[in-house]
mmCIF file of C-alpha atoms and ligand atoms in Angstrom:
data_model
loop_
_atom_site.group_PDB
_atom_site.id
_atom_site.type_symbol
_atom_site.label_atom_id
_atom_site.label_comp_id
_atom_site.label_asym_id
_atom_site.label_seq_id
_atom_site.Cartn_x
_atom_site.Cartn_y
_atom_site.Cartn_z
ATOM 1 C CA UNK A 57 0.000 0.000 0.000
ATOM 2 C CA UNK A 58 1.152 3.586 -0.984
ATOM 3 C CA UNK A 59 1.882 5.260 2.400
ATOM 4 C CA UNK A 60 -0.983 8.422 2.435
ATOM 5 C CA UNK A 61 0.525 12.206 1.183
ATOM 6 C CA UNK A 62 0.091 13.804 5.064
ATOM 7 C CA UNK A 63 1.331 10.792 7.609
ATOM 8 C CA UNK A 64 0.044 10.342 11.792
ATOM 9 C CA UNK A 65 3.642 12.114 12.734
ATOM 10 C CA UNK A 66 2.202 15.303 10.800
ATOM 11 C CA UNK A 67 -1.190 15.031 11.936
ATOM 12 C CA UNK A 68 0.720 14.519 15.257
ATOM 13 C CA UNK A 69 2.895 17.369 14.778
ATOM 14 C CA UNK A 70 0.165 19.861 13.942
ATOM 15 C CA UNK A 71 -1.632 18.604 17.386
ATOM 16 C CA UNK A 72 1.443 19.469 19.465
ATOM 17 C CA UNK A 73 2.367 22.584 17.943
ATOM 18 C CA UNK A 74 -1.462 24.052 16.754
ATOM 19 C CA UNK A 75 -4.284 22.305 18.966
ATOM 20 C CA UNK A 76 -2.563 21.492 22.539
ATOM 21 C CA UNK A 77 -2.364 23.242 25.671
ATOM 22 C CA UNK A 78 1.593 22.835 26.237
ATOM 23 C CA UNK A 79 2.181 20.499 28.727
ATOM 24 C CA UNK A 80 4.538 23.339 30.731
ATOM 25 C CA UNK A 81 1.486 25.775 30.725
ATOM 26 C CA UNK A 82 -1.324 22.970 31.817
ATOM 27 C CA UNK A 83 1.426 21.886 34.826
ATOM 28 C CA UNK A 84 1.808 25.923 35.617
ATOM 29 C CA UNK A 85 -2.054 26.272 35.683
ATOM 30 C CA UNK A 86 -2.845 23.019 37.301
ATOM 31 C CA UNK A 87 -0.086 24.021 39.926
ATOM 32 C CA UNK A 88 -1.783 27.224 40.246
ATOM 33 C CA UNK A 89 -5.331 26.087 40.839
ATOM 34 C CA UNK A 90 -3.821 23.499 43.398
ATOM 35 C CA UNK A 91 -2.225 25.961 45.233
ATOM 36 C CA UNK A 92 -5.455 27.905 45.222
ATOM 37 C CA UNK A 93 -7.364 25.113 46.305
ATOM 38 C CA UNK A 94 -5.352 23.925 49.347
ATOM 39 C CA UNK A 95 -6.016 27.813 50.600
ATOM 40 C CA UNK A 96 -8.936 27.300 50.001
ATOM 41 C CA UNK A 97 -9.711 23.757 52.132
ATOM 42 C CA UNK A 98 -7.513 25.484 55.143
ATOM 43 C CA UNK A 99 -9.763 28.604 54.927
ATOM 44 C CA UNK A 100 -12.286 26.157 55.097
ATOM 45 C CA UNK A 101 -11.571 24.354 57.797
ATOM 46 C CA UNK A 102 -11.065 27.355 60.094
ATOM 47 C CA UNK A 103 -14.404 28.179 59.422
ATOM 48 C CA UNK A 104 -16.681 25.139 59.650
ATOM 49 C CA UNK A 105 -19.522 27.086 59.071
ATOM 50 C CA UNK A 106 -19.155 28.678 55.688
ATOM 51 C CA UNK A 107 -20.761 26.056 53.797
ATOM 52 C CA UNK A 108 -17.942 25.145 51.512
ATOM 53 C CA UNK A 109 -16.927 21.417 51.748
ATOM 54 C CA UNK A 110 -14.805 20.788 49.375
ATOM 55 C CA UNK A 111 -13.354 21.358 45.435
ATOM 56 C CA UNK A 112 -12.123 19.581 42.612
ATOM 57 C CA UNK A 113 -10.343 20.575 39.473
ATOM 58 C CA UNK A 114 -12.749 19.266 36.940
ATOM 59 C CA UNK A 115 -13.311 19.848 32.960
ATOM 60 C CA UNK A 116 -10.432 19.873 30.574
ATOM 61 C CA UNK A 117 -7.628 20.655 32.257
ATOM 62 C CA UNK A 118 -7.858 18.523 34.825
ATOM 63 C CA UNK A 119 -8.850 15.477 31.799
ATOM 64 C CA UNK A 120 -5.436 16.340 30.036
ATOM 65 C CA UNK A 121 -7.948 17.308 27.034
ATOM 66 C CA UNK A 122 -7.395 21.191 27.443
ATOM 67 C CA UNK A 123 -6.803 23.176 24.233
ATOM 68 C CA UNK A 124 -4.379 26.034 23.255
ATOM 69 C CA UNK A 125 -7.595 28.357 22.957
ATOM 70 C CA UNK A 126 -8.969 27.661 26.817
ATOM 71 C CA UNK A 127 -7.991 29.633 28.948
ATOM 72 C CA UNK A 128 -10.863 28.966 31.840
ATOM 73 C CA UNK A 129 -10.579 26.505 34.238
ATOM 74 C CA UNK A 130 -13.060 24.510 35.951
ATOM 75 C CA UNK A 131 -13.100 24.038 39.428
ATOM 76 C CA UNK A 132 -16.335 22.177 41.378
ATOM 77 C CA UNK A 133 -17.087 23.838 44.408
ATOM 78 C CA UNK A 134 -19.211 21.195 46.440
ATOM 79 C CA UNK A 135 -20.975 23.492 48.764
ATOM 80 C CA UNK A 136 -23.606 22.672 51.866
ATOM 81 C CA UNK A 137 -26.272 25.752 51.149
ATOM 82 C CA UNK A 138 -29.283 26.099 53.384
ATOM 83 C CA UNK A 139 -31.262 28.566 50.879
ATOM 84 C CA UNK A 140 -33.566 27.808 47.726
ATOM 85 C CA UNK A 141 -31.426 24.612 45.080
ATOM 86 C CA UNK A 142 -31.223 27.259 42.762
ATOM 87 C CA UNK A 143 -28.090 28.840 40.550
ATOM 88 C CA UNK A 144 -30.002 32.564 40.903
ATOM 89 C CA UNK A 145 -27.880 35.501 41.823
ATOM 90 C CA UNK A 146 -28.612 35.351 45.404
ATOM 91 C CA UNK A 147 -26.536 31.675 45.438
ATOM 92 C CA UNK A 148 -23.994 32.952 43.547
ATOM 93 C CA UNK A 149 -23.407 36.113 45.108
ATOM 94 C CA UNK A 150 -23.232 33.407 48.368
ATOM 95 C CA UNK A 151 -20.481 31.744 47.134
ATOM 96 C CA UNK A 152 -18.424 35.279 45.797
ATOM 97 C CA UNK A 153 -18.710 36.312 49.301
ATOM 98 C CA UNK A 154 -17.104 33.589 50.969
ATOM 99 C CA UNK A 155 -14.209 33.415 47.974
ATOM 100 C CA UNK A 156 -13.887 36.689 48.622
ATOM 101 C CA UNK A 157 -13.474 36.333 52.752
ATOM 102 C CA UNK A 158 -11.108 33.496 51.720
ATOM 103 C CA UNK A 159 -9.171 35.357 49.497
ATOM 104 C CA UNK A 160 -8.588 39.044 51.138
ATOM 105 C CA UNK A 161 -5.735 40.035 49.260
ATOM 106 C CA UNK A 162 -7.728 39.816 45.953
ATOM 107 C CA UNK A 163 -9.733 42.976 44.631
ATOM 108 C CA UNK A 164 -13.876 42.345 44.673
ATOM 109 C CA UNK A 165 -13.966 43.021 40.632
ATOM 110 C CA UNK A 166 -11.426 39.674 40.632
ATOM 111 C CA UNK A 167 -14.290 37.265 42.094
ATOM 112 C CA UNK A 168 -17.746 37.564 40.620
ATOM 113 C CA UNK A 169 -20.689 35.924 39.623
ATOM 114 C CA UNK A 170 -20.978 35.280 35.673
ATOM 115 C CA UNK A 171 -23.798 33.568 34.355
ATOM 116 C CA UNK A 172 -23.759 30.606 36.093
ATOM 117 C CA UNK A 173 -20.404 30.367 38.463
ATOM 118 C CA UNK A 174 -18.150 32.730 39.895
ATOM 119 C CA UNK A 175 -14.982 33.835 38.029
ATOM 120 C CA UNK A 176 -12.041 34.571 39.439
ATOM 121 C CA UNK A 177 -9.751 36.325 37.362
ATOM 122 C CA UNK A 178 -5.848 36.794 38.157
ATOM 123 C CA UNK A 179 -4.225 39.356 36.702
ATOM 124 C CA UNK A 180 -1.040 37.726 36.054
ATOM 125 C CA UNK A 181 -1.287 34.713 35.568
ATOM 126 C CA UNK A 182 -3.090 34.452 32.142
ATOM 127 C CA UNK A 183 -5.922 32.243 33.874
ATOM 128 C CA UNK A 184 -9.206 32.529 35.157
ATOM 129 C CA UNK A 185 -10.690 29.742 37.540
ATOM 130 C CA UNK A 186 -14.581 29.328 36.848
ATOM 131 C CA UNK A 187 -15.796 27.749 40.178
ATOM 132 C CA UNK A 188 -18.836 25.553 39.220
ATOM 133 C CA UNK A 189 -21.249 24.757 42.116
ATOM 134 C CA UNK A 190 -22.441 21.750 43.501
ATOM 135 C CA UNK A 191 -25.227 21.243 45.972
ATOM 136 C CA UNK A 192 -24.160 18.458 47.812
ATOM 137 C CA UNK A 193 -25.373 16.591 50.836
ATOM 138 C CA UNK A 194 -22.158 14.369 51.765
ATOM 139 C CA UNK A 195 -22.752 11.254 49.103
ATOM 140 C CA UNK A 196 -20.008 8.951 49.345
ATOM 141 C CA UNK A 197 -19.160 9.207 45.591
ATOM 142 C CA UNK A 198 -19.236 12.774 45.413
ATOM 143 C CA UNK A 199 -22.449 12.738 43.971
ATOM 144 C CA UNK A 200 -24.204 15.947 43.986
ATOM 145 C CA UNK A 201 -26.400 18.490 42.301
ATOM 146 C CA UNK A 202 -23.745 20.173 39.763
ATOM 147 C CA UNK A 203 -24.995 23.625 38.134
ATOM 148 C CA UNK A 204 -24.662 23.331 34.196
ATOM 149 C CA UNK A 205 -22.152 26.178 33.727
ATOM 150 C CA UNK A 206 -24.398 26.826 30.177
ATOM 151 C CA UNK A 207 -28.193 26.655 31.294
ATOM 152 C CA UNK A 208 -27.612 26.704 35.099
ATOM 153 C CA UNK A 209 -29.915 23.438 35.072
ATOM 154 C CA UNK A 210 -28.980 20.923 37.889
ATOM 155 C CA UNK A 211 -27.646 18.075 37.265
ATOM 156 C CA UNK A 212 -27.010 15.106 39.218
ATOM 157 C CA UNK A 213 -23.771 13.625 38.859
ATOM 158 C CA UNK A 214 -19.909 13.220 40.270
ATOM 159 C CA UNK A 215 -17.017 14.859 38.875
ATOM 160 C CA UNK A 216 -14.688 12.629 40.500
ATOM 161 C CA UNK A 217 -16.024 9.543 38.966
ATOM 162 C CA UNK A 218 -16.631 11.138 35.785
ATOM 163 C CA UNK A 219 -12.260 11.872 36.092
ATOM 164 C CA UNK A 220 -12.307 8.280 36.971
ATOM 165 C CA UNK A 221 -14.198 7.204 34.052
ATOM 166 C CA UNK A 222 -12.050 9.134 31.518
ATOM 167 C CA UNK A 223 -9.005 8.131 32.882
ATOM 168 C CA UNK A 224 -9.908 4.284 32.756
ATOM 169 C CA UNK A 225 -10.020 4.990 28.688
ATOM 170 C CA UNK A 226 -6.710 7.499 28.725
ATOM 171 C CA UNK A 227 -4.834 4.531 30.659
ATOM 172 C CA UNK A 228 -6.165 1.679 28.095
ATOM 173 C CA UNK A 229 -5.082 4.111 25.390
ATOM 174 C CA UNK A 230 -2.079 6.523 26.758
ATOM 175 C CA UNK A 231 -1.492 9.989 24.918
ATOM 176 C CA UNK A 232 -3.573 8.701 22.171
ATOM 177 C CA UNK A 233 -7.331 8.539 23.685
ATOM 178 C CA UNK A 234 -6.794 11.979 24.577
ATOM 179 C CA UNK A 235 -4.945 13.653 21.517
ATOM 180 C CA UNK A 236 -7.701 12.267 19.238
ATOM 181 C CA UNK A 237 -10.114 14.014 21.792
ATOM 182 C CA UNK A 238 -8.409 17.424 21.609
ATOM 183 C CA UNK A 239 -8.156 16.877 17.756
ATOM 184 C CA UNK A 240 -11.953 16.636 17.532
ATOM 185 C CA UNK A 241 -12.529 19.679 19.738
ATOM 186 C CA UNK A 242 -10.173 21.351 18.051
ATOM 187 C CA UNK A 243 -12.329 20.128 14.664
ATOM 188 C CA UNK A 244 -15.732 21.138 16.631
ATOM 189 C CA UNK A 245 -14.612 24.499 17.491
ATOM 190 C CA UNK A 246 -13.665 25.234 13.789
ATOM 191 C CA UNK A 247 -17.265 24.496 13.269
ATOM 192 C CA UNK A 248 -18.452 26.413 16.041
ATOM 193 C CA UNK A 249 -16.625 29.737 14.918
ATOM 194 C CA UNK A 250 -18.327 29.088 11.115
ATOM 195 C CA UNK A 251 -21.454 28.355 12.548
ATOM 196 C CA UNK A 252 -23.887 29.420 15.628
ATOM 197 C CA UNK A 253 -26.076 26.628 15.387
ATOM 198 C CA UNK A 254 -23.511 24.282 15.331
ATOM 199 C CA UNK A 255 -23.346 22.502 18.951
ATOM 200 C CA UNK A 256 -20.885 19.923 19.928
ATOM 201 C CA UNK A 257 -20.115 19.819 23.579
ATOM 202 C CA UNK A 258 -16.693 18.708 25.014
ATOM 203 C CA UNK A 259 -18.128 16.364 27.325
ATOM 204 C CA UNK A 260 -20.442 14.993 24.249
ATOM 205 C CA UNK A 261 -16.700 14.319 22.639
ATOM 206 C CA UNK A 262 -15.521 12.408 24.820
ATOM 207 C CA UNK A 263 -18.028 10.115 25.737
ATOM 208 C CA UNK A 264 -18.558 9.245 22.068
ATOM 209 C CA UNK A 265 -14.582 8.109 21.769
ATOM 210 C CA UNK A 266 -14.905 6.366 25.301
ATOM 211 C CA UNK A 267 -17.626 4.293 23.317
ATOM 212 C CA UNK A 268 -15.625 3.524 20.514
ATOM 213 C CA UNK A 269 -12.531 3.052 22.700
ATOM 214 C CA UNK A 270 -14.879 0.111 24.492
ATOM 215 C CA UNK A 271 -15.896 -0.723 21.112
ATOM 216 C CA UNK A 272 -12.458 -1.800 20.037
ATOM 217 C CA UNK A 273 -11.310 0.872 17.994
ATOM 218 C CA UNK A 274 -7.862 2.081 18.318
ATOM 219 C CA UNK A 275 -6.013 5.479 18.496
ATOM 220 C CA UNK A 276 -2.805 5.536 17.986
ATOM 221 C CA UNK A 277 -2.817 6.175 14.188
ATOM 222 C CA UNK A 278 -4.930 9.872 14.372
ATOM 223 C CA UNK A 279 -6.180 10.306 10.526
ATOM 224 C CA UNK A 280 -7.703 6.542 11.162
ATOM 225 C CA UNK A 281 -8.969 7.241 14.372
ATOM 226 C CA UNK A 282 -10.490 10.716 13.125
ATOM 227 C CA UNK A 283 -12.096 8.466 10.476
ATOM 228 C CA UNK A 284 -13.789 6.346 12.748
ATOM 229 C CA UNK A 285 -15.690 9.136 14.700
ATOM 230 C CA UNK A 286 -16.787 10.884 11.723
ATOM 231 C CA UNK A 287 -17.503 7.438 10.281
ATOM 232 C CA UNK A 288 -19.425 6.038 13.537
ATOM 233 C CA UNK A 289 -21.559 9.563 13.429
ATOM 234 C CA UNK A 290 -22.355 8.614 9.766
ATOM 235 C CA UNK A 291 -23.769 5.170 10.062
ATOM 236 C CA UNK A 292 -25.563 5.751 13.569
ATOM 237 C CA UNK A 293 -26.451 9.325 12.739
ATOM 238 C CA UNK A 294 -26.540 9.960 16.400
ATOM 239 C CA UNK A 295 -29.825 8.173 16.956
ATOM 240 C CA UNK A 296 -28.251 5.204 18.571
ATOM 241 C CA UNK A 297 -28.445 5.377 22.346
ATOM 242 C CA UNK A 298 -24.561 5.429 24.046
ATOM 243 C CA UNK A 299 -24.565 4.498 27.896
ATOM 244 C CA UNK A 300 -21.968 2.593 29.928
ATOM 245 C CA UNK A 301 -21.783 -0.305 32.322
ATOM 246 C CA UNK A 302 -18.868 1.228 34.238
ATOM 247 C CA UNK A 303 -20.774 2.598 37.184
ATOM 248 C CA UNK A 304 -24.571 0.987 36.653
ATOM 249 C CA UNK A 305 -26.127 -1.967 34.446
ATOM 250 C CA UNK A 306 -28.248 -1.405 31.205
ATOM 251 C CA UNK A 307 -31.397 -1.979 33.092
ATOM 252 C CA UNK A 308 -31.492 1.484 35.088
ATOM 253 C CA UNK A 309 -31.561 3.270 31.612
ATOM 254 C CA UNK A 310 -34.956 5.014 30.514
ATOM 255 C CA UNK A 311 -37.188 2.364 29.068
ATOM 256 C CA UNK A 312 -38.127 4.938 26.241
ATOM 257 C CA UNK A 313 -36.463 7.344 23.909
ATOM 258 C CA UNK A 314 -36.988 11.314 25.394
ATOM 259 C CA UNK A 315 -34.665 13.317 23.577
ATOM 260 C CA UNK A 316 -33.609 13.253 19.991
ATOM 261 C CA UNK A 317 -29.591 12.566 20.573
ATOM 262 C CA UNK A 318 -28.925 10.145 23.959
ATOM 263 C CA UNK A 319 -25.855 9.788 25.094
ATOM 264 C CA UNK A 320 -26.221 9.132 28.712
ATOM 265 C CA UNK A 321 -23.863 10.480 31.714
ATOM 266 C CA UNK A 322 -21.423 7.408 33.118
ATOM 267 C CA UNK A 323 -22.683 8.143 36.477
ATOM 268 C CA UNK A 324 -26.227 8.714 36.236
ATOM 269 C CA UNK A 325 -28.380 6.545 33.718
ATOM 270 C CA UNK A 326 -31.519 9.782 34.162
ATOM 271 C CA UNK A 327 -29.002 12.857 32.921
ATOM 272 C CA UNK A 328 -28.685 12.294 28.968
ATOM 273 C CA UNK A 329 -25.661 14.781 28.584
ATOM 274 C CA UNK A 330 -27.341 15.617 25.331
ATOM 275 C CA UNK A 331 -31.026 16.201 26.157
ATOM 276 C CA UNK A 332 -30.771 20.000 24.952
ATOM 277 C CA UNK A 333 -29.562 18.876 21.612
ATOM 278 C CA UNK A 334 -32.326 19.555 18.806
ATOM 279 C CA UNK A 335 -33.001 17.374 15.358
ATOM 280 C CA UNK A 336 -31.243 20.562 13.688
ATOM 281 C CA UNK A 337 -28.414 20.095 15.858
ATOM 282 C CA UNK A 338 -27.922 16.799 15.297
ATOM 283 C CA UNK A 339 -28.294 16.702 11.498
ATOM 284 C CA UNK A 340 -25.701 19.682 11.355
ATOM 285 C CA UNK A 341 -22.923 17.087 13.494
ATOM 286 C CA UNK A 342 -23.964 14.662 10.867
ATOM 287 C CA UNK A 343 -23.470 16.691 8.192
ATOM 288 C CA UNK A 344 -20.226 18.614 9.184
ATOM 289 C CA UNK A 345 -19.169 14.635 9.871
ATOM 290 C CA UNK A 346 -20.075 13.960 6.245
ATOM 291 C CA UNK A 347 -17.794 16.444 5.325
ATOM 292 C CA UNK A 348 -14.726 15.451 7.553
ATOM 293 C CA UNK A 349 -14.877 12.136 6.649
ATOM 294 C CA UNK A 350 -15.007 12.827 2.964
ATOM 295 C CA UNK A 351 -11.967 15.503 3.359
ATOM 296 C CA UNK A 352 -10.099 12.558 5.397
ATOM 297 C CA UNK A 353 -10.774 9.835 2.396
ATOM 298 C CA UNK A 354 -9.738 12.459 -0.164
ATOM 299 C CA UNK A 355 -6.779 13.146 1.546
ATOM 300 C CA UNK A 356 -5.467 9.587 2.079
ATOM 301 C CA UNK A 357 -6.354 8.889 -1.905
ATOM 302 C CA UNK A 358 -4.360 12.163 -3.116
ATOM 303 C CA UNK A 359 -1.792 11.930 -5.510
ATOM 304 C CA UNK A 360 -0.379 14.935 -4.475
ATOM 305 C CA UNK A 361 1.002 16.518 -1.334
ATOM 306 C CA UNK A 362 -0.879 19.354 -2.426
ATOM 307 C CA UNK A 363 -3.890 17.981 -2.955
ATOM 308 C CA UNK A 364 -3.693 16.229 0.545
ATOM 309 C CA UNK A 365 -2.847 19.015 2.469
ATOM 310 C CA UNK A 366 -5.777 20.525 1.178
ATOM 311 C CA UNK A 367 -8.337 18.123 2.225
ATOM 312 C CA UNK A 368 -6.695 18.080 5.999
ATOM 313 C CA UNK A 369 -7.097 22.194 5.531
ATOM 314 C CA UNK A 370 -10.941 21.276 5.220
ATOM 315 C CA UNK A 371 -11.048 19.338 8.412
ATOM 316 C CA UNK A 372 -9.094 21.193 10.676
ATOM 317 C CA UNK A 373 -8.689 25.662 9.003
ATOM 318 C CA UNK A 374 -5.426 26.886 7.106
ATOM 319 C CA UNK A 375 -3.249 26.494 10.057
ATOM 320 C CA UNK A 376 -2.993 22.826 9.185
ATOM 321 C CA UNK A 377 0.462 22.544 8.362
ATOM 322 C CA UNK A 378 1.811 19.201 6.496
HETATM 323 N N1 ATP B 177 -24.496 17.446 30.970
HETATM 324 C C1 ATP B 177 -23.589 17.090 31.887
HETATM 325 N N2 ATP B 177 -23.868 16.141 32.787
HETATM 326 C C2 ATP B 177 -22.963 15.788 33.727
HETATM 327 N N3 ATP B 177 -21.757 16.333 33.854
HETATM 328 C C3 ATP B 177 -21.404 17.282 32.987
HETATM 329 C C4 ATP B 177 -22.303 17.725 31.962
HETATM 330 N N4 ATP B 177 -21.680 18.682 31.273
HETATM 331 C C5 ATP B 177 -20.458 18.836 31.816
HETATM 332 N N5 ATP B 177 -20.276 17.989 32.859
HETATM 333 C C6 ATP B 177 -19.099 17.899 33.720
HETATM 334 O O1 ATP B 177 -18.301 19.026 33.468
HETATM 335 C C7 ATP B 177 -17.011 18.643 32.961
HETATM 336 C C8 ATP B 177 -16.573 19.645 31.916
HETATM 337 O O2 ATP B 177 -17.189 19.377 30.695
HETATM 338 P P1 ATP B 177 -17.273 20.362 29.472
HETATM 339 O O3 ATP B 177 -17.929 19.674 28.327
HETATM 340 O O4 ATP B 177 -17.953 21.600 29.943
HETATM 341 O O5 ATP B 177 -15.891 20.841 29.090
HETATM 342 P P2 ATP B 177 -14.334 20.560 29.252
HETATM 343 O O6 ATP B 177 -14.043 19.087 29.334
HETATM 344 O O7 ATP B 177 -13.838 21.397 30.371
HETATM 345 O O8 ATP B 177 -13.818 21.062 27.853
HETATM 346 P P3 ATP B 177 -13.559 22.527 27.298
HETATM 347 O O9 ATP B 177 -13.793 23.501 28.412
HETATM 348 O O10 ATP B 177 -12.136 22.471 26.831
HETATM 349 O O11 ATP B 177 -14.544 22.645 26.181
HETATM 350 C C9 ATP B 177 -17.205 17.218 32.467
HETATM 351 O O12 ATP B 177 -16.002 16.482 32.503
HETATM 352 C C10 ATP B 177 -18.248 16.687 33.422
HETATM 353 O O13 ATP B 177 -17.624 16.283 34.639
HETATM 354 MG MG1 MG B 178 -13.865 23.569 30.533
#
């Protein structure tokens, strides 16, 4: 077989220089946001009484699926509150105050509420911490109510076993599981910037390649793997229902189909991660999939370097680089 004009160590290459957060930045920020956290456990625990229990890093950086482009980070904030389950103002201005008590030496304007969590921007430091609530009653799991940092719906779930869960895959498949991840964010963010309807959440992402991960498919060769997300879209067009046995059996799943995408959380077989998502959203993944994977087969068949380059330029904007 004729090797294909753009190999895996370009596609590789383009991921480390174009699509990753570099590993020295994601240690400085995770360091960072540890430090910040241990403060914030002592604070704490001098003061039994302020309602926060506890915090963990959560979202991309703490997945080792964090782009170049991100710059927030996601913190949990598990938090015993007394008031109204609700993310309103009132909660969230709850939460800036005690940040705020626990952190003296930072201004006001660097802790406050945005939509849904509290920001806290540093000025130095090139990173903002987004602390994401969760009403939580002491579950052993971590299980609690988390606030949807988009919607500021509730939903029950655990961010440490969902870290637990994606780790399982990143240790069955090291580097790769998560590079093809962060190439297919990367890929859904493209779309995202050409198109305002288009909706393709992280989260969504990654549960899709843990499925084909369990499914057998491999990732260490990246144009293949790419191929067989875009391809798996394509045949099961998103109607096929994705769930996993990890943390509950097939039985606790919803007898019927609710929603018109389901692709149900590890940890909780009633939150479908994609319940939001419309017909019109899924037939635009479907058809932006169409596209990729065509780009991807006309690349591999190209008899020019050219002509290749090209086709990846489709997939993933101009600053593709063969
Ligand atoms: N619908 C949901 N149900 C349960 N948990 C969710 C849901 N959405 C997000 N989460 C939790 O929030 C975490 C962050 O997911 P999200 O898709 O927001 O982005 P991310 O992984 O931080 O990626 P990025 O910010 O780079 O887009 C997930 O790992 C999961 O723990
Ligand atoms: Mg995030």
């Amino acid at each position: 077989m004729i090797a294909p004009p753009i190999s895996n160590a370009e596609v590789r290459a383009f991921a480390e220089t174009k699509v990753n957060l570099a590993k020295e930045t994601a240690d400085e920020r995770r360091k960072k946001v540890n430090d910040e956290r241990e403060h914030l456990k002592n604070w704490a625990g001098e003061h039994p009484e302020c309602g926060i229990v506890k915090s963990y890093l959560s979202g991309s950086l703490a997945k080792g699926t964090a782009l170049k482009t991100s710059s927030d980070v996601d913190v949990a904030l598990y938090v015993r509150y007394e008031g109204e389950r609700k993310a309103d103002r009132k909660f969230l201005d709850w939460i800036a105050a005690r940040l705020r008590q626990a952190y003296p030496l930072m201004t006001p304007d660097q802790i406050e509420p945005s939509e849904y969590a509290v920001k806290v921007t540093y000025k130095n430091a090139g990173v903002d911490i987004d602390f994401v609530p969760v009403f939580y009653d002491g579950d052993k799991d971590n299980k609690g109510w988390l606030v949807s940092k988009r919607t500021g719906e509730l939903l029950m779930t655990s961010v440490p076993m969902h870290l637990d869960f994606i780790r399982k895959r990143k240790k069955l498949y090291p580097q790769h599981f998560a590079q093809v991840v962060r190439l297919l964010k990367y890929w859904a963010g493209k779309k995202k910037e050409d198109d305002e309807q288009f909706r393709f959440k992280s989260f969504m992402i990654e549960l899709i390649c843990a499925h084909l991960a369990d499914s057998g498919t491999q990732f260490d060769n990246y144009p293949d793997a790419l191929s067989a997300f875009f391809n798996y879209l394509l045949e099961s067009e998103l109607k096929e229902r994705i769930a996993f046995t990890d943390y509950y059996g097939p039985s606790a799943l919803p007898k019927s189909k609710s929603s018109v995408v389901e692709i149900f959380d590890p940890v909780n077989p009633e939150n479908n991660v994609a319940a939001q998502y419309t017909e019109r959203n899924r037939s635009l993944i479907i058809a932006a999939a169409q596209e990729a994977l065509d780009a991807l087969n006309e690349a591999h068949m190209a008899s020019t370097k050219a002509d290749a380059l090209e086709n990846w330029r489709r997939v993933f904007g101009l600053t593709f680089k063969g």
